mmCIF file of C-alpha atoms and ligand atoms in Angstrom:
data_model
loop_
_atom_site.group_PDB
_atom_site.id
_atom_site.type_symbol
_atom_site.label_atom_id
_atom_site.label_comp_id
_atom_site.label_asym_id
_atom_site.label_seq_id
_atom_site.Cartn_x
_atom_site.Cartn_y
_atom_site.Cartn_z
ATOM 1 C CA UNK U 1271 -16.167 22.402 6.758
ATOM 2 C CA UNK U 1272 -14.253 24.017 3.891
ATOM 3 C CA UNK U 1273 -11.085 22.396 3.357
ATOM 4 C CA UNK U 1274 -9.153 19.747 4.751
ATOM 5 C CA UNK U 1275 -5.560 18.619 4.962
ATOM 6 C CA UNK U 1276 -4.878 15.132 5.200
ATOM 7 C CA UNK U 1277 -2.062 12.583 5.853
ATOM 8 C CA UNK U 1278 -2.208 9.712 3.165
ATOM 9 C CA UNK U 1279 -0.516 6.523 4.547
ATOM 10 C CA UNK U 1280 1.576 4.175 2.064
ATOM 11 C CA UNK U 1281 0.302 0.634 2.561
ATOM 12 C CA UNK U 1282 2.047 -2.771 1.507
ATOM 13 C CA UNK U 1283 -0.071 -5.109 -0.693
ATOM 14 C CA UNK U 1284 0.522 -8.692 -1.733
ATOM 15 C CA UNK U 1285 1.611 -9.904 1.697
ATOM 16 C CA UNK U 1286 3.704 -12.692 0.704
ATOM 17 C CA UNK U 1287 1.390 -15.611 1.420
ATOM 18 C CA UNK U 1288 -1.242 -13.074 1.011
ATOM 19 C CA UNK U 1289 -0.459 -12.791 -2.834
ATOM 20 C CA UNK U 1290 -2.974 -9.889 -4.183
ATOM 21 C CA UNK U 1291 -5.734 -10.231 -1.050
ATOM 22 C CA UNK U 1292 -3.907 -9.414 1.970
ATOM 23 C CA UNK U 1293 -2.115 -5.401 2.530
ATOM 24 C CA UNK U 1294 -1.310 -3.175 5.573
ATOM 25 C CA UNK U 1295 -0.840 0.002 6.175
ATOM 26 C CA UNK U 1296 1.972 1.905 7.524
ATOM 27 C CA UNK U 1297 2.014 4.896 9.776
ATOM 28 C CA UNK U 1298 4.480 7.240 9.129
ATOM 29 C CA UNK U 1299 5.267 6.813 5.809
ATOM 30 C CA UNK U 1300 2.979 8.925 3.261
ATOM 31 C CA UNK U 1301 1.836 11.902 1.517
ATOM 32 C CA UNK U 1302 0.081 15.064 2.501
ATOM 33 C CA UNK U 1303 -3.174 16.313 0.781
ATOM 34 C CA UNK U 1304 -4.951 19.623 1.019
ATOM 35 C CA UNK U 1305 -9.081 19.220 -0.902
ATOM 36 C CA UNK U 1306 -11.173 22.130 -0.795
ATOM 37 C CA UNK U 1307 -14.974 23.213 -1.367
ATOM 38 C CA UNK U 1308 -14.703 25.589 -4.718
ATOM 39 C CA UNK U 1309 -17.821 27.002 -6.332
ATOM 40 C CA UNK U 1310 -16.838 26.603 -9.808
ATOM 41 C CA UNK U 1311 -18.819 23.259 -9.921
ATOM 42 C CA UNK U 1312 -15.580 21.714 -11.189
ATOM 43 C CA UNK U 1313 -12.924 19.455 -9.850
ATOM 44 C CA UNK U 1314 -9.734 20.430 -10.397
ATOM 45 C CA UNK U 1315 -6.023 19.231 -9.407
ATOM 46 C CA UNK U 1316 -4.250 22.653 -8.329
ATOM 47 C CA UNK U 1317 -1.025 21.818 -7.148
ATOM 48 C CA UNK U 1318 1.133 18.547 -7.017
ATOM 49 C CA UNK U 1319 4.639 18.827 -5.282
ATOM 50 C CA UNK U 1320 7.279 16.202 -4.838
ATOM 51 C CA UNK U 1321 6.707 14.082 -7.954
ATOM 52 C CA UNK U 1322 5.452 14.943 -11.694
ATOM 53 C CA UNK U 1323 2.619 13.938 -12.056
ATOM 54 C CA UNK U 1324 -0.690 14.383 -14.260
ATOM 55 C CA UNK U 1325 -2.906 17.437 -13.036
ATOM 56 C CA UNK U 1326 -5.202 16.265 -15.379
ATOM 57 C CA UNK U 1327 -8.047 14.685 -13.737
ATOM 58 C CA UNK U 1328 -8.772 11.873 -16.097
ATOM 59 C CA UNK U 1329 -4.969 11.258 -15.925
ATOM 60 C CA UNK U 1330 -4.531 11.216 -12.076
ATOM 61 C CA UNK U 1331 -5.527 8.837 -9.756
ATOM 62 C CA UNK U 1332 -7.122 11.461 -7.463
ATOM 63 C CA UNK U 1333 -9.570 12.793 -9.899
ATOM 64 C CA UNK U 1334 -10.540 9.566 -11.095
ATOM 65 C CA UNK U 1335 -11.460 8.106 -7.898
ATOM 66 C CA UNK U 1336 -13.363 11.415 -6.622
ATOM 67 C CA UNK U 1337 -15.380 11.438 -10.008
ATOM 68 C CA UNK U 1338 -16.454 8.185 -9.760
ATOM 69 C CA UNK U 1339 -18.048 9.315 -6.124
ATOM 70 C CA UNK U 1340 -19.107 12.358 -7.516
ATOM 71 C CA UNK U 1341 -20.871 10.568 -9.833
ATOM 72 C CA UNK U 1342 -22.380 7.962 -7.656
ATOM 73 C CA UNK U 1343 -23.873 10.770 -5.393
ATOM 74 C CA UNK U 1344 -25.066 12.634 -8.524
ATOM 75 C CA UNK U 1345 -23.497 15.782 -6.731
ATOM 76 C CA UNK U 1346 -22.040 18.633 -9.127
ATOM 77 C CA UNK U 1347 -19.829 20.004 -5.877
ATOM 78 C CA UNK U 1348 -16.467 21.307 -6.935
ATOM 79 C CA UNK U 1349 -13.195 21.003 -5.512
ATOM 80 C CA UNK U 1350 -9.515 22.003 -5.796
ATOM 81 C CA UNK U 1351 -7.181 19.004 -4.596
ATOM 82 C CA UNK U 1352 -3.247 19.698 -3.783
ATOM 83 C CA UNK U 1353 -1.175 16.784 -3.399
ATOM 84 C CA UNK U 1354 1.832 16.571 -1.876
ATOM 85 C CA UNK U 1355 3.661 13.192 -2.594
ATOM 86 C CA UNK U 1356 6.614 11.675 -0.534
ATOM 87 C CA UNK U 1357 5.886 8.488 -1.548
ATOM 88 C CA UNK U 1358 7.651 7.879 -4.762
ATOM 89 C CA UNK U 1359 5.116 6.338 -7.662
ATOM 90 C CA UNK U 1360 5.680 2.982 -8.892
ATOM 91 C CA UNK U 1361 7.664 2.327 -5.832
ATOM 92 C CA UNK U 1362 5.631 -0.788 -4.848
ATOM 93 C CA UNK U 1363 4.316 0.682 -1.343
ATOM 94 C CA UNK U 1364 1.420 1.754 -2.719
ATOM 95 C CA UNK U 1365 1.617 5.594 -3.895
ATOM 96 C CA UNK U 1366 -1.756 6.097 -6.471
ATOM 97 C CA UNK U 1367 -3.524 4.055 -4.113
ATOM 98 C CA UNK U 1368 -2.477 6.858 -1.607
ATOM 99 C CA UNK U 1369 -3.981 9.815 -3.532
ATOM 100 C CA UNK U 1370 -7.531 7.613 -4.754
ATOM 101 C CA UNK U 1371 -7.479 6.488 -1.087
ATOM 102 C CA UNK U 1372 -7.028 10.175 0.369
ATOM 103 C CA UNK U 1373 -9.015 12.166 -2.017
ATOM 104 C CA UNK U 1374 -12.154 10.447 -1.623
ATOM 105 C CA UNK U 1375 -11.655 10.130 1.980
ATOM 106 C CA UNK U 1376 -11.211 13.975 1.828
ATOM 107 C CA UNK U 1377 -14.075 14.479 -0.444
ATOM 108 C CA UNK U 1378 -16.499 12.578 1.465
ATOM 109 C CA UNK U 1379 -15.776 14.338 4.523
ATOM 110 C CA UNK U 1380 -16.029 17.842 3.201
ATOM 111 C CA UNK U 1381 -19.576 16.315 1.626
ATOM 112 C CA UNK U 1382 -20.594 15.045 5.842
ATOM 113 C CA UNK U 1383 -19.808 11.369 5.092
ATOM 114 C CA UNK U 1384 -22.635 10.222 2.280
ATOM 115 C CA UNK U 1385 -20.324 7.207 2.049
ATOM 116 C CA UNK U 1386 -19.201 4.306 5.113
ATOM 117 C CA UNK U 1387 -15.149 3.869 4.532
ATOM 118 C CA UNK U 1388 -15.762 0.394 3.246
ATOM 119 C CA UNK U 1389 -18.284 1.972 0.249
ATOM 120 C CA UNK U 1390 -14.946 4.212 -0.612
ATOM 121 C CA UNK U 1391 -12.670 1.345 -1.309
ATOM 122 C CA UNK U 1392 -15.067 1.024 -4.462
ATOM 123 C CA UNK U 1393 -14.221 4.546 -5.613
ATOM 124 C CA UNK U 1394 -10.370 4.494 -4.616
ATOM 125 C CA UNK U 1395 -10.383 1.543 -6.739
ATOM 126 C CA UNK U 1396 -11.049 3.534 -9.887
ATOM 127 C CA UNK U 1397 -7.752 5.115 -9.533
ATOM 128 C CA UNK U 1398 -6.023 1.971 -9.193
ATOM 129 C CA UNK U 1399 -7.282 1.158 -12.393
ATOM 130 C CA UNK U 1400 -6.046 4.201 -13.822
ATOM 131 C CA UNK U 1401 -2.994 3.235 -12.387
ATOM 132 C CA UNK U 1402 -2.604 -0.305 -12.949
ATOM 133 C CA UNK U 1403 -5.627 -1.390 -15.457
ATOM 134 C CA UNK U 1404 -6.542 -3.549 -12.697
ATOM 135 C CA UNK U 1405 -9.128 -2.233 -10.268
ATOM 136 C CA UNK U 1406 -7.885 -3.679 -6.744
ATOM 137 C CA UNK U 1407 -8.478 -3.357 -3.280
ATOM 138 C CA UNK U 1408 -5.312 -4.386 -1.438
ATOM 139 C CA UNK U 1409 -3.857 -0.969 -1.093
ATOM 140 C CA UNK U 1410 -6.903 1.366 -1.164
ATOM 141 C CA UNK U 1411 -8.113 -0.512 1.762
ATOM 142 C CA UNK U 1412 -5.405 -0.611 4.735
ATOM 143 C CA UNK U 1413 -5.607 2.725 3.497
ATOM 144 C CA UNK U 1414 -9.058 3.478 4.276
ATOM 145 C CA UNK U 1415 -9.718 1.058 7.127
ATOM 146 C CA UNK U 1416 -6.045 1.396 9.122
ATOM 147 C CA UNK U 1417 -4.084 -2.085 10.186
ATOM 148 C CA UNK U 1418 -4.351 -5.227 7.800
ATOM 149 C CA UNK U 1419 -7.167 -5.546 5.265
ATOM 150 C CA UNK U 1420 -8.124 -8.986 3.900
ATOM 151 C CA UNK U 1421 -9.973 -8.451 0.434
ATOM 152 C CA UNK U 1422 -11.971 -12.108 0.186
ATOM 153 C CA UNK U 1423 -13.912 -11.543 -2.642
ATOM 154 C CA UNK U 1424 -14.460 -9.074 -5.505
ATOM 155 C CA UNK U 1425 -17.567 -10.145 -6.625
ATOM 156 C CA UNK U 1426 -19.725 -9.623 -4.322
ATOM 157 C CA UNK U 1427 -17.744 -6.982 -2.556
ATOM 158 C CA UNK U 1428 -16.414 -8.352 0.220
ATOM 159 C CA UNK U 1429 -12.914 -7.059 2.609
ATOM 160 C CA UNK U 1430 -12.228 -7.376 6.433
ATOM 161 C CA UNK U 1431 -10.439 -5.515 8.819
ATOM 162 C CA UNK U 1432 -8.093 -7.496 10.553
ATOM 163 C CA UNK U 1433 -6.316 -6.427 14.106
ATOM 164 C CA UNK U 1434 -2.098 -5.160 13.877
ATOM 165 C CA UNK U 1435 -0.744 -6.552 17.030
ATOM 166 C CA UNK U 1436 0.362 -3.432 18.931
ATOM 167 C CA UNK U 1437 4.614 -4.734 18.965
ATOM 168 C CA UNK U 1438 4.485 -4.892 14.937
ATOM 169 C CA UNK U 1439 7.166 -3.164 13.072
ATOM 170 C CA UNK U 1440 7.775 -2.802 9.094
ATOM 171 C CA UNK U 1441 11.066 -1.879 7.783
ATOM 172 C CA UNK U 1442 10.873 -1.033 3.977
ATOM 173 C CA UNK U 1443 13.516 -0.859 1.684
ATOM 174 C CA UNK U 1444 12.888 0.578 -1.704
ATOM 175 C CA UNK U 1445 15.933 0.250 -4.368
ATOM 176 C CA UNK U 1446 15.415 3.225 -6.699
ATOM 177 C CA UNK U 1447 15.149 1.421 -9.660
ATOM 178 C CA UNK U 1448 12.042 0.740 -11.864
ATOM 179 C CA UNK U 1449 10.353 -2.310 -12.410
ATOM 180 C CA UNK U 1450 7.383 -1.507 -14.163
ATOM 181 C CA UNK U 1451 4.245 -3.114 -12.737
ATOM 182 C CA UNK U 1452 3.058 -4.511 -16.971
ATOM 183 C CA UNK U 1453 6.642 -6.383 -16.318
ATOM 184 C CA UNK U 1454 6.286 -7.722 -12.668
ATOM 185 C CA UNK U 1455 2.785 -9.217 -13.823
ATOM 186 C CA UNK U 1456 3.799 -10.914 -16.640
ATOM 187 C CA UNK U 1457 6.307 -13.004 -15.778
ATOM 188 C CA UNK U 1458 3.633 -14.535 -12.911
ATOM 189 C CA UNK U 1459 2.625 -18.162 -14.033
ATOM 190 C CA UNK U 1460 -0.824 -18.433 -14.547
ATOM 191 C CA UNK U 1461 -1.580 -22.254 -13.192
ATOM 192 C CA UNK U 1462 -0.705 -22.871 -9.369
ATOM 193 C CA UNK U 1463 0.079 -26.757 -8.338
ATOM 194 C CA UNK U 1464 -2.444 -28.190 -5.975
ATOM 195 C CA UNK U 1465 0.982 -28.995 -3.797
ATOM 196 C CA UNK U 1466 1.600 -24.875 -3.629
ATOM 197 C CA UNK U 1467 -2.017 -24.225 -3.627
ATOM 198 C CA UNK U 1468 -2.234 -25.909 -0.377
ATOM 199 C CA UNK U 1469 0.979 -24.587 1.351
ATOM 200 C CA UNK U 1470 -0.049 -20.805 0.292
ATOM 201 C CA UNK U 1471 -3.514 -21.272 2.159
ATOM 202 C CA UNK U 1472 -2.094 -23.204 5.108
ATOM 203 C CA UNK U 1473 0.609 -19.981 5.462
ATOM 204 C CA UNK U 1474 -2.644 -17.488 5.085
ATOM 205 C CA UNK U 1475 -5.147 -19.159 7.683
ATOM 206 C CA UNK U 1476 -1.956 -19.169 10.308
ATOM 207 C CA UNK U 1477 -1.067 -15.482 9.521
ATOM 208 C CA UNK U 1478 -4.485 -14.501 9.944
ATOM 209 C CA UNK U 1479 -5.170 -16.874 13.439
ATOM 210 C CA UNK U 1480 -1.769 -15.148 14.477
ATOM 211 C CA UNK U 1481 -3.003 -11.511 14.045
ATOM 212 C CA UNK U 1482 -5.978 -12.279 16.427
ATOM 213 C CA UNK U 1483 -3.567 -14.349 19.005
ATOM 214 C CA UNK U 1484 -0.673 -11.819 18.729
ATOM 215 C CA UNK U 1485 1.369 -14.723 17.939
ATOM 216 C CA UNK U 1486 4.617 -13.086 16.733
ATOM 217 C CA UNK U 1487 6.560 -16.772 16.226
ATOM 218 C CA UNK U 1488 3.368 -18.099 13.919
ATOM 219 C CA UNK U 1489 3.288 -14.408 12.003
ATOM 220 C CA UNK U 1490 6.805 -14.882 11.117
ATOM 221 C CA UNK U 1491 6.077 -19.128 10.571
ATOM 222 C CA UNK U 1492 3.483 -18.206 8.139
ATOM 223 C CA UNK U 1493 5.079 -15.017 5.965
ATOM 224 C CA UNK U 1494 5.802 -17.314 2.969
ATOM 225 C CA UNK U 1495 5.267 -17.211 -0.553
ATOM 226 C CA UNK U 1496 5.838 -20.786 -2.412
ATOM 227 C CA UNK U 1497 4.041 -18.910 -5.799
ATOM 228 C CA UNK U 1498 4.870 -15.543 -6.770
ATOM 229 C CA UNK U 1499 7.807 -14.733 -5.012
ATOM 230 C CA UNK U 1500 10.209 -17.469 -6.345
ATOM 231 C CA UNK U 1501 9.799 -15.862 -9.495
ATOM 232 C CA UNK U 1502 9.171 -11.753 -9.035
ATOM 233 C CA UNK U 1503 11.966 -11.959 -7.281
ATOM 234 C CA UNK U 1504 14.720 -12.226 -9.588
ATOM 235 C CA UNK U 1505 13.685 -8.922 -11.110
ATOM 236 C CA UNK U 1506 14.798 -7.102 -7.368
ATOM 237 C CA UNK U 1507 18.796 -6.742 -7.110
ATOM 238 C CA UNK U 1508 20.409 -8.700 -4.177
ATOM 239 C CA UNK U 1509 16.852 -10.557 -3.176
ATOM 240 C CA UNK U 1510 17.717 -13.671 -1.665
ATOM 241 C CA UNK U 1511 20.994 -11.605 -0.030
ATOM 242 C CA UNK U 1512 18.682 -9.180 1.645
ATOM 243 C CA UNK U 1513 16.096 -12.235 2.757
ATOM 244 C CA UNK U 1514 19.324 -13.353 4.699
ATOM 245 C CA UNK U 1515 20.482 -10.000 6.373
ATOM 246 C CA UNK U 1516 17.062 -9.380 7.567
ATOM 247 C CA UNK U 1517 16.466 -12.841 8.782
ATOM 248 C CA UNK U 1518 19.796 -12.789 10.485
ATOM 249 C CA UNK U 1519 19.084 -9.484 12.131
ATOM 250 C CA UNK U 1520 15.944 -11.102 13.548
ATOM 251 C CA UNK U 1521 13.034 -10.220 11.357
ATOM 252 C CA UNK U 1522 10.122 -12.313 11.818
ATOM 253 C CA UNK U 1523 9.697 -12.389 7.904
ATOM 254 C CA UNK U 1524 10.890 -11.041 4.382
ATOM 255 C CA UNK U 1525 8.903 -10.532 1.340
ATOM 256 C CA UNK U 1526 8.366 -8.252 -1.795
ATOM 257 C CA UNK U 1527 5.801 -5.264 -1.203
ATOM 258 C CA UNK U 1528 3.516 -4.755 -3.638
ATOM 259 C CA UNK U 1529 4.787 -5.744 -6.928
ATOM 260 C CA UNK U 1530 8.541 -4.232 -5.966
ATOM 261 C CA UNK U 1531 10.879 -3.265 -6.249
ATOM 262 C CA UNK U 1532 10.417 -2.225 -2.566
ATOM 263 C CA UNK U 1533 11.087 -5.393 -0.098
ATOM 264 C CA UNK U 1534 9.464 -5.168 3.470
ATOM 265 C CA UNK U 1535 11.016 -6.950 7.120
ATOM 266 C CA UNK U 1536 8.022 -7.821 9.548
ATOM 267 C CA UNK U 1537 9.746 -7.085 12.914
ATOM 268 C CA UNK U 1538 8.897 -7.497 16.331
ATOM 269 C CA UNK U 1539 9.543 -4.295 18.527
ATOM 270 C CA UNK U 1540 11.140 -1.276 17.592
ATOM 271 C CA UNK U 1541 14.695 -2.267 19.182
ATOM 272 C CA UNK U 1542 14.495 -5.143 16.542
ATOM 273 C CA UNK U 1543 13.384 -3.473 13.835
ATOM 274 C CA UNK U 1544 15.975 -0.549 14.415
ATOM 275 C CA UNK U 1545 18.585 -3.556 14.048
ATOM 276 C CA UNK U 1546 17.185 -4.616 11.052
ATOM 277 C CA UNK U 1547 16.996 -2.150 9.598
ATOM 278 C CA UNK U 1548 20.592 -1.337 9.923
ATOM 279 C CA UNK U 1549 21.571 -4.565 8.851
ATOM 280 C CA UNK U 1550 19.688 -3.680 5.877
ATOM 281 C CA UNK U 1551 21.411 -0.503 5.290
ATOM 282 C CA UNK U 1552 24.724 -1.874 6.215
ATOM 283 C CA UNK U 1553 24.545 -4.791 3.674
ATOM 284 C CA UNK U 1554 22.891 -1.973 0.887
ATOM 285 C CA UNK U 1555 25.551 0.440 1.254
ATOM 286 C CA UNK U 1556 28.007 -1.631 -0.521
ATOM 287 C CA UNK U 1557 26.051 -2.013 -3.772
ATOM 288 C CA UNK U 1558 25.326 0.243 -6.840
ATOM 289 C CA UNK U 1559 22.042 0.772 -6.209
ATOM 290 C CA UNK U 1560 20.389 4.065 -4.725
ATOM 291 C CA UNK U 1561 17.613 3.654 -2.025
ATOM 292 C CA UNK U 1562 15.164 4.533 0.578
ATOM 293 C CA UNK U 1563 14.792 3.133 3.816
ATOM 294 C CA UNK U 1564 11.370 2.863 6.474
ATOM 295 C CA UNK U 1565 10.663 2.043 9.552
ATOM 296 C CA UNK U 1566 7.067 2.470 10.442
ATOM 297 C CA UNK U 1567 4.652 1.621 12.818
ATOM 298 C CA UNK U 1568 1.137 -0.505 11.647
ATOM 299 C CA UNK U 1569 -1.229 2.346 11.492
ATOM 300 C CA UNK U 1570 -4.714 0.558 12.605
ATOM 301 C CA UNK U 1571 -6.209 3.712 11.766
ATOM 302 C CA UNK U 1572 -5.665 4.708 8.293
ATOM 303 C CA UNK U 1573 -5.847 8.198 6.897
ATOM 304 C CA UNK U 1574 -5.321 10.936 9.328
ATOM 305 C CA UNK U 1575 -6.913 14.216 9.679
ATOM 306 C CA UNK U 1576 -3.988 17.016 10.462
HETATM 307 P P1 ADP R 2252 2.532 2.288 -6.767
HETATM 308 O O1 ADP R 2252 2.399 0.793 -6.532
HETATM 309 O O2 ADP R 2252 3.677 2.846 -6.026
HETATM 310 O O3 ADP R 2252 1.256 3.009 -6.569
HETATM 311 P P2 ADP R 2252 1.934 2.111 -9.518
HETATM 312 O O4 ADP R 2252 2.885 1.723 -10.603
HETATM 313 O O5 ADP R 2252 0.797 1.219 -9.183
HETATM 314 O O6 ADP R 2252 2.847 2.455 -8.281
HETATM 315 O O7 ADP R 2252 1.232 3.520 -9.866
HETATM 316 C C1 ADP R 2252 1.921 4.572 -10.359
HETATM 317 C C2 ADP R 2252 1.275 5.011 -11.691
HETATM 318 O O8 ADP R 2252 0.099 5.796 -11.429
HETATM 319 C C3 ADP R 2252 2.239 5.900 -12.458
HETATM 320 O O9 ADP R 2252 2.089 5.607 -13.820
HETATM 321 C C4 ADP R 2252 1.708 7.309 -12.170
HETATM 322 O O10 ADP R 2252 2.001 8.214 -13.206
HETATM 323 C C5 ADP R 2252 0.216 7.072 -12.044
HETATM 324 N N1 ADP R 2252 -0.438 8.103 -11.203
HETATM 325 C C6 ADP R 2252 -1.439 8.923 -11.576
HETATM 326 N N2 ADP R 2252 -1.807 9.734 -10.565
HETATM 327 C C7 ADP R 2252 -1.023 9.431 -9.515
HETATM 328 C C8 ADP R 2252 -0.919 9.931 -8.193
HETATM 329 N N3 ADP R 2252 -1.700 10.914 -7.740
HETATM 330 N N4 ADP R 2252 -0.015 9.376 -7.389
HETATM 331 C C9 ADP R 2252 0.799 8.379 -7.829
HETATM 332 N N5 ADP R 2252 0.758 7.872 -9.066
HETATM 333 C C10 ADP R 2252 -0.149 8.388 -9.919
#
């Protein structure tokens, strides 16, 4: 195999009471990627449409993660990667994670799979740290591994795949304004009370006991955030307004994805999440503020071969 084109799904990180350990990954929503064998013994970024971006690859998130498994493997193999973003960057649903992700999945491919998809989340990490300064896992891995990832530990290594009951929905919306990432993480408190401590853990165990019963009442119970959410979101316009629409419409839950300014609705069934989702738009349309709007499928698959 010489070349491969790729779909690279956007994924939503920080899952409310899932706060930096807990992502998913979303199935039509993404970009598309084209990596090829070249025999210049280099690797180069050749073409990026939809978004400026670095073609530099110390400078984007792609060539950082495949050097890092280039380097691993000790393998002087060139390539030429094209990248062809929908997903906008710094939109909170996870768009470097979707080049590092795809890129290395590519790479490794074209190479006859040295690495296992869980040894990739190491390298796709290395572009999140290009990206972020802080090498993590919960949007490289839904990525990599499809449905909802749970990243337990860093040190050692350690994330699980976690089943997407099949009736899941995810309506996005993504205000187009910027919040840079620097800003969302510093106004996070760094000392949790025991009292929160114990409510954020409670809401995790349930959400994860729910995905393996395909309890859709206990999904929505447990979608809560008592620590970072009270406080990132004041920097998203019309937060607690939106929390209500969506609720109203039905949603089984309301959160920020990622570090915003993108908000995500966990629905049940498409005829809900269409409803939703126009509630969403409905209530949006009347403010100043320009934005996107998903509804996607959980992909339990992750990156797709076209
Ligand atoms: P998101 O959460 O949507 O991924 P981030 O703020 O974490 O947004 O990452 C975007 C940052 O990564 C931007 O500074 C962007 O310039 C940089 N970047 C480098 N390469 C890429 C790439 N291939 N795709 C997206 N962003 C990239």
């Amino acid at each position: 195999m010489e070349e491969l084109r790729i779909f690279a799904p956007a994924t939503v990180a920080n899952l409310s009471c899932g706060f930096d350990v807990l992502g998913c990954c979303l199935d039509n929503v993404g970009d598309e990627m084209l990596v090829r064998k070249n025999n210049l013994n280099q690797l180069r970024i050749t073409r990026i449409t939809g978004e400026e971006l670095p073609m530099d690859i110390d400078k984007n998130v792609a060539g950082v993660a495949v050097l890092s498994l280039l380097k691993r493997l000790g393998s002087d193999q060139g390539f030429d990667i094209e990248i062809h973003k929908k997903i906008k960057s710094g939109s909170g649903i996870g768009s470097s994670a979707a080049s590092s992700a795809g890129a290395v999945f590519a790479v490794n491919k074209l190479l006859d799979e040295p690495f296992s998809p869980k040894e990739l989340i190491l390298f796709a990490m290395e572009g999140e740290r290009l990206a972020s300064g802080n090498p993590h896992a919960d949007n490289v891995a839904p990525a990599l591994l499809g449905g909802f990832s749970l990243v337990k530990s860093y040190e050692p290594f350690e994330v699980l795949s976690l089943p997407s009951p099949e009736e899941l929905r995810m309506v996005i919306l993504h205000p187009l304004i910027e919040i840079r990432t620097k800003d969302s993480r510093a106004i996070i408190k760094q000392n949790v009370s025991l009292v929160k401590a114990i409510a954020q853990w409670g809401n995790l165990g349930a959400f994860v006991s729910a995905l393996y019963t395909n309890d859709y009442d206990l999904l929505g119970r447990s979608l809560k955030d008592e620590i970072v959410e009270p406080i990132r979101s004041i920097l998203i316009p019309y937060y607690d307004r939106l929390d209500e629409v969506a609720m109203e419409a039905g949603a089984l839950g309301f959160g920020i994805s990622g570090s915003g300014p993108s908000v995500y609705a966990l629905c049940r069934g498409e005829e809900n999440a269409v409803k939703v989702k126009d509630a969403i738009a409905d209530f949006y349309k009347d403010q100043d503020i320009d934005f996107q709007l998903h509804l996607s499928k959980i992909n339990s698959n992750g990156i797709r071969i076209l």
